[in-house]
């Protein structure tokens, strides 16, 4: 069993970007600028946004963190996005999800200028991705493709089972893995909450992408010997023995599944850092398009 080390792969990507940014600065060109909006005080969202801002600092990107109150009126958030849309210095805009219940994700996503949609959630970005056109690919699936590429994982002709059909991970993942590209060219099955006998599908998989958000859902009896396991889950579960009061659990029962795999992503340190690296690549690309 070998580890798909997301920390190592993301560091390599960030190091490359750091060099590119230094070059832009030396040429007096515009530096990539990411604007992140965080609404409310969700602990996990705080951590993710802080990690995104930290990665910008590390690489030499400019970043702006906009914090808004939990009870902010939707129209105020939409106005803020419009302001960022028309700010020529801002290359990428992200609004951290989930949003409070009184705010429509759809309205928010649709308000972001597709040219600054570094999360790749806007219908224009999604449509372009489905057609295989150049676009911003959502950061988590893009990060997973970069991870497979980094470790030179052969995917062509393999049966990939994606467990989960969210717009953020499962659905785009299924599209990317089936594309006529490398990595890609998989035969893809999408399983979800209404799938009967998920275990039977998983047992046939050469690659499993577990993105359903249920801690330790994938157990050893669901996994074929030699399979490649990508664990997208990252759920906080109570653990009083830790200072934070919680520990992170993936969607895969790691200790039991790992010995059966050829490759597996750890949690943390697998997909998470790759999501950030992919977001940084999207932000760089957006800036390049303006430079
Ligand atoms: N919440 C969980 N994943 C993501 C992501 O990739 N982008 C944003 N904006 N919010 C998220």
Coordinates of C-alpha atoms and ligand atoms in Angstrom, one line a residue:
X1 CA 0.0 0.0 0.0
X2 CA 1.3 3.5 -0.9
X3 CA 0.1 6.8 0.3
X4 CA -1.3 9.5 -2.0
X5 CA 0.4 12.2 0.0
X6 CA -1.6 15.4 -0.6
X7 CA 0.7 17.5 1.5
X8 CA 3.7 16.6 -0.7
X9 CA 1.9 17.0 -4.0
X10 CA 0.3 20.3 -3.0
X11 CA 3.6 21.7 -1.8
X12 CA 5.1 20.9 -5.2
X13 CA 2.3 22.8 -6.9
X14 CA 2.6 25.7 -4.6
X15 CA 6.4 25.9 -5.1
X16 CA 5.8 26.1 -8.8
X17 CA 3.3 28.9 -8.4
X18 CA 5.6 30.7 -6.1
X19 CA 8.3 30.8 -8.8
X20 CA 5.7 32.0 -11.4
X21 CA 4.5 34.8 -9.1
X22 CA 8.0 36.0 -8.4
X23 CA 8.5 36.1 -12.1
X24 CA 5.3 38.2 -12.5
X25 CA 6.5 40.6 -9.8
X26 CA 9.9 40.9 -11.4
X27 CA 8.3 41.9 -14.7
X28 CA 6.1 44.4 -12.9
X29 CA 2.9 42.5 -13.9
X30 CA -0.2 42.0 -11.9
X31 CA -0.1 39.6 -8.9
X32 CA -3.0 37.2 -8.5
X33 CA -5.6 38.4 -6.0
X34 CA -8.1 36.1 -4.3
X35 CA -11.1 37.6 -2.4
X36 CA -12.8 35.2 0.0
X37 CA -16.1 35.8 1.7
X38 CA -16.9 34.1 4.9
X39 CA -20.5 34.4 6.3
X40 CA -21.0 33.6 10.0
X41 CA -18.8 31.6 12.3
X42 CA -18.9 28.0 11.2
X43 CA -15.8 26.4 12.8
X44 CA -14.9 24.2 9.8
X45 CA -15.5 27.0 7.3
X46 CA -13.2 29.3 9.4
X47 CA -10.5 26.7 9.2
X48 CA -10.8 26.2 5.4
X49 CA -10.9 29.9 4.6
X50 CA -7.9 30.5 6.9
X51 CA -6.0 27.8 5.1
X52 CA -6.8 29.4 1.7
X53 CA -5.6 32.8 2.8
X54 CA -2.5 31.2 4.3
X55 CA -1.7 29.5 1.0
X56 CA -2.0 32.8 -0.8
X57 CA 0.5 34.4 1.6
X58 CA 2.9 31.5 1.2
X59 CA 2.8 31.7 -2.6
X60 CA 2.9 35.5 -2.8
X61 CA -0.7 36.1 -4.0
X62 CA -2.7 39.0 -2.7
X63 CA -5.8 38.0 -0.7
X64 CA -8.7 39.7 0.9
X65 CA -10.9 38.1 3.5
X66 CA -14.3 39.6 3.9
X67 CA -16.2 38.5 7.0
X68 CA -19.9 39.0 7.1
X69 CA -22.4 38.5 10.0
X70 CA -24.4 35.3 10.1
X71 CA -27.7 37.3 9.8
X72 CA -26.6 39.5 6.9
X73 CA -29.3 40.2 4.3
X74 CA -28.9 38.2 1.1
X75 CA -29.0 41.4 -1.0
X76 CA -26.0 42.8 1.0
X77 CA -24.0 39.7 0.2
X78 CA -25.0 39.9 -3.5
X79 CA -24.0 43.6 -3.6
X80 CA -20.6 42.8 -2.1
X81 CA -20.0 40.2 -4.8
X82 CA -21.0 42.7 -7.5
X83 CA -18.5 45.1 -6.0
X84 CA -15.8 42.5 -6.3
X85 CA -16.9 41.6 -9.8
X86 CA -16.2 45.1 -10.9
X87 CA -12.9 45.5 -9.0
X88 CA -10.2 45.1 -11.7
X89 CA -7.6 44.1 -9.0
X90 CA -9.6 41.0 -7.9
X91 CA -9.0 37.9 -10.0
X92 CA -10.8 35.3 -8.0
X93 CA -13.9 35.4 -5.8
X94 CA -15.0 32.6 -3.5
X95 CA -17.9 32.5 -1.1
X96 CA -17.3 29.7 1.4
X97 CA -20.2 27.2 1.6
X98 CA -22.4 26.3 3.4
X99 CA -24.2 29.6 3.7
X100 CA -26.8 30.4 6.4
X101 CA -30.3 29.0 5.5
X102 CA -31.8 32.3 4.6
X103 CA -29.3 32.8 1.8
X104 CA -29.7 31.0 -1.5
X105 CA -26.5 29.3 -2.7
X106 CA -27.8 29.5 -6.2
X107 CA -28.3 33.2 -6.2
X108 CA -24.9 33.7 -4.7
X109 CA -23.1 31.5 -7.2
X110 CA -25.0 33.0 -10.1
X111 CA -23.9 36.5 -9.1
X112 CA -20.2 35.7 -9.3
X113 CA -18.6 36.8 -12.6
X114 CA -17.8 33.5 -14.4
X115 CA -14.4 35.1 -15.3
X116 CA -13.6 35.3 -11.5
X117 CA -15.4 32.0 -10.5
X118 CA -12.3 30.2 -9.2
X119 CA -14.5 27.7 -7.4
X120 CA -15.9 26.7 -10.7
X121 CA -19.5 26.5 -9.3
X122 CA -21.2 29.0 -11.8
X123 CA -23.4 27.3 -14.4
X124 CA -21.3 28.8 -17.1
X125 CA -18.2 27.1 -15.6
X126 CA -20.0 23.8 -15.1
X127 CA -21.3 23.9 -18.7
X128 CA -17.9 24.5 -20.0
X129 CA -16.4 21.7 -17.9
X130 CA -19.1 19.3 -19.2
X131 CA -18.2 20.2 -22.7
X132 CA -14.5 19.8 -22.0
X133 CA -13.8 23.5 -22.7
X134 CA -11.2 25.5 -20.9
X135 CA -12.7 26.7 -17.6
X136 CA -12.3 26.8 -13.8
X137 CA -12.7 23.2 -12.5
X138 CA -14.1 23.0 -8.9
X139 CA -11.2 22.8 -6.6
X140 CA -11.7 19.4 -4.9
X141 CA -12.2 17.3 -8.0
X142 CA -9.5 19.4 -9.8
X143 CA -7.2 18.7 -6.8
X144 CA -7.9 15.0 -7.0
X145 CA -7.0 14.9 -10.7
X146 CA -3.8 16.8 -9.9
X147 CA -3.0 14.2 -7.2
X148 CA -3.5 11.3 -9.6
X149 CA -1.3 13.1 -12.1
X150 CA 1.4 13.8 -9.5
X151 CA 1.7 10.2 -8.5
X152 CA 1.4 9.0 -12.1
X153 CA -1.6 6.8 -11.4
X154 CA -2.8 4.9 -14.5
X155 CA -6.5 5.5 -14.8
X156 CA -7.4 4.7 -18.4
X157 CA -9.9 1.8 -18.8
X158 CA -10.4 1.6 -15.0
X159 CA -13.7 1.3 -13.3
X160 CA -14.1 4.3 -11.0
X161 CA -17.0 4.4 -8.5
X162 CA -17.8 7.8 -7.2
X163 CA -19.9 7.7 -4.0
X164 CA -21.7 11.0 -3.7
X165 CA -23.3 13.3 -6.3
X166 CA -22.8 16.8 -4.9
X167 CA -22.2 19.7 -7.2
X168 CA -19.0 20.4 -5.3
X169 CA -17.4 17.0 -5.6
X170 CA -19.3 13.9 -6.8
X171 CA -20.8 15.1 -10.0
X172 CA -17.8 17.1 -11.4
X173 CA -15.6 14.2 -10.3
X174 CA -17.6 11.7 -12.3
X175 CA -17.3 14.0 -15.4
X176 CA -13.6 14.5 -15.1
X177 CA -12.8 10.9 -14.6
X178 CA -14.7 9.9 -17.7
X179 CA -13.0 12.6 -19.9
X180 CA -10.8 11.5 -22.8
X181 CA -7.7 12.8 -21.0
X182 CA -4.9 11.6 -18.8
X183 CA -5.8 11.2 -15.9
X184 CA -9.3 10.2 -17.1
X185 CA -10.7 7.6 -19.5
X186 CA -12.4 5.8 -16.6
X187 CA -15.6 3.9 -16.8
X188 CA -17.6 5.7 -14.1
X189 CA -20.4 4.7 -11.8
X190 CA -22.0 7.3 -9.6
X191 CA -23.5 5.9 -6.4
X192 CA -25.7 8.0 -4.0
X193 CA -28.1 7.8 -1.1
X194 CA -30.8 5.9 -3.2
X195 CA -28.4 3.4 -4.7
X196 CA -29.3 -0.2 -3.9
X197 CA -26.3 -2.4 -2.8
X198 CA -23.5 0.3 -2.8
X199 CA -21.2 -2.4 -1.6
X200 CA -21.7 -4.5 -4.8
X201 CA -20.6 -1.5 -6.9
X202 CA -17.7 -0.6 -4.7
X203 CA -16.4 -4.1 -4.7
X204 CA -16.1 -3.9 -8.5
X205 CA -14.2 -0.6 -8.4
X206 CA -10.5 -0.1 -9.4
X207 CA -10.9 3.4 -8.0
X208 CA -13.2 4.6 -5.3
X209 CA -13.9 8.2 -4.7
X210 CA -15.7 8.5 -1.3
X211 CA -17.4 11.8 -1.2
X212 CA -20.7 11.3 0.8
X213 CA -19.7 12.9 4.1
X214 CA -20.5 9.9 6.3
X215 CA -17.5 9.1 8.5
X216 CA -15.9 5.6 8.0
X217 CA -18.7 4.5 5.6
X218 CA -16.4 2.6 3.3
X219 CA -15.3 -0.6 5.1
X220 CA -12.8 -3.3 4.0
X221 CA -15.5 -5.7 2.8
X222 CA -16.5 -3.1 0.2
X223 CA -13.1 -2.8 -1.3
X224 CA -11.4 -5.0 -3.9
X225 CA -7.8 -6.0 -3.3
X226 CA -5.4 -3.5 -4.9
X227 CA -8.0 -0.7 -5.3
X228 CA -7.1 3.0 -5.3
X229 CA -9.0 4.9 -2.6
X230 CA -9.6 8.6 -2.6
X231 CA -11.2 9.8 0.6
X232 CA -12.9 13.2 0.3
X233 CA -14.6 13.0 3.7
X234 CA -13.5 15.3 6.5
X235 CA -16.0 15.2 9.3
X236 CA -15.3 16.6 12.8
X237 CA -16.2 14.0 15.4
X238 CA -16.1 14.6 19.2
X239 CA -12.9 13.6 20.9
X240 CA -12.4 14.9 24.4
X241 CA -8.8 13.5 24.6
X242 CA -7.8 16.3 22.1
X243 CA -7.2 19.9 22.8
X244 CA -9.5 20.9 20.0
X245 CA -12.3 18.6 21.3
X246 CA -12.6 16.9 17.9
X247 CA -10.8 14.7 15.5
X248 CA -11.2 14.5 11.7
X249 CA -12.6 11.4 10.2
X250 CA -12.7 10.5 6.5
X251 CA -15.5 8.6 4.7
X252 CA -13.2 5.5 4.7
X253 CA -12.4 3.3 7.7
X254 CA -8.7 3.8 7.0
X255 CA -7.0 1.3 9.3
X256 CA -9.1 -1.5 8.0
X257 CA -9.2 -0.5 4.3
X258 CA -5.6 0.7 3.8
X259 CA -3.9 -2.8 3.9
X260 CA -6.1 -3.9 1.0
X261 CA -5.3 -0.9 -1.3
X262 CA -2.6 -0.2 -3.8
X263 CA -2.9 3.6 -3.1
X264 CA -4.9 5.5 -0.5
X265 CA -5.3 9.2 0.6
X266 CA -4.9 9.9 4.3
X267 CA -7.3 12.1 6.3
X268 CA -6.1 14.7 7.0
X269 CA -3.2 15.3 4.5
X270 CA -4.8 13.8 1.4
X271 CA -7.5 15.6 -0.6
X272 CA -7.7 18.7 1.7
X273 CA -4.3 20.2 0.8
X274 CA -4.9 19.4 -2.9
X275 CA -8.2 21.4 -2.9
X276 CA -6.2 24.4 -1.7
X277 CA -3.5 23.9 -4.4
X278 CA -6.2 23.6 -7.1
X279 CA -7.8 26.8 -5.9
X280 CA -4.4 28.5 -6.1
X281 CA -4.0 27.2 -9.7
X282 CA -7.4 28.6 -10.7
X283 CA -6.6 32.0 -9.2
X284 CA -3.3 32.1 -11.0
X285 CA -5.0 31.1 -14.3
X286 CA -7.6 33.9 -13.8
X287 CA -4.9 36.4 -13.3
X288 CA -3.0 35.1 -16.3
X289 CA -6.1 35.7 -18.5
X290 CA -6.0 39.3 -17.5
X291 CA -2.2 39.9 -17.7
Ligands
LIG1 N1 -17.3 24.3 1.0 C1 -16.8 23.0 0.9 N2 -16.0 22.9 -0.1 C2 -16.0 24.1 -0.7 C3 -15.3 24.7 -1.8 O1 -14.5 24.0 -2.5 N3 -15.5 26.0 -2.1 C4 -16.3 26.8 -1.3 N4 -16.5 28.0 -1.7 N5 -17.0 26.3 -0.3 C5 -16.8 25.0 0.0

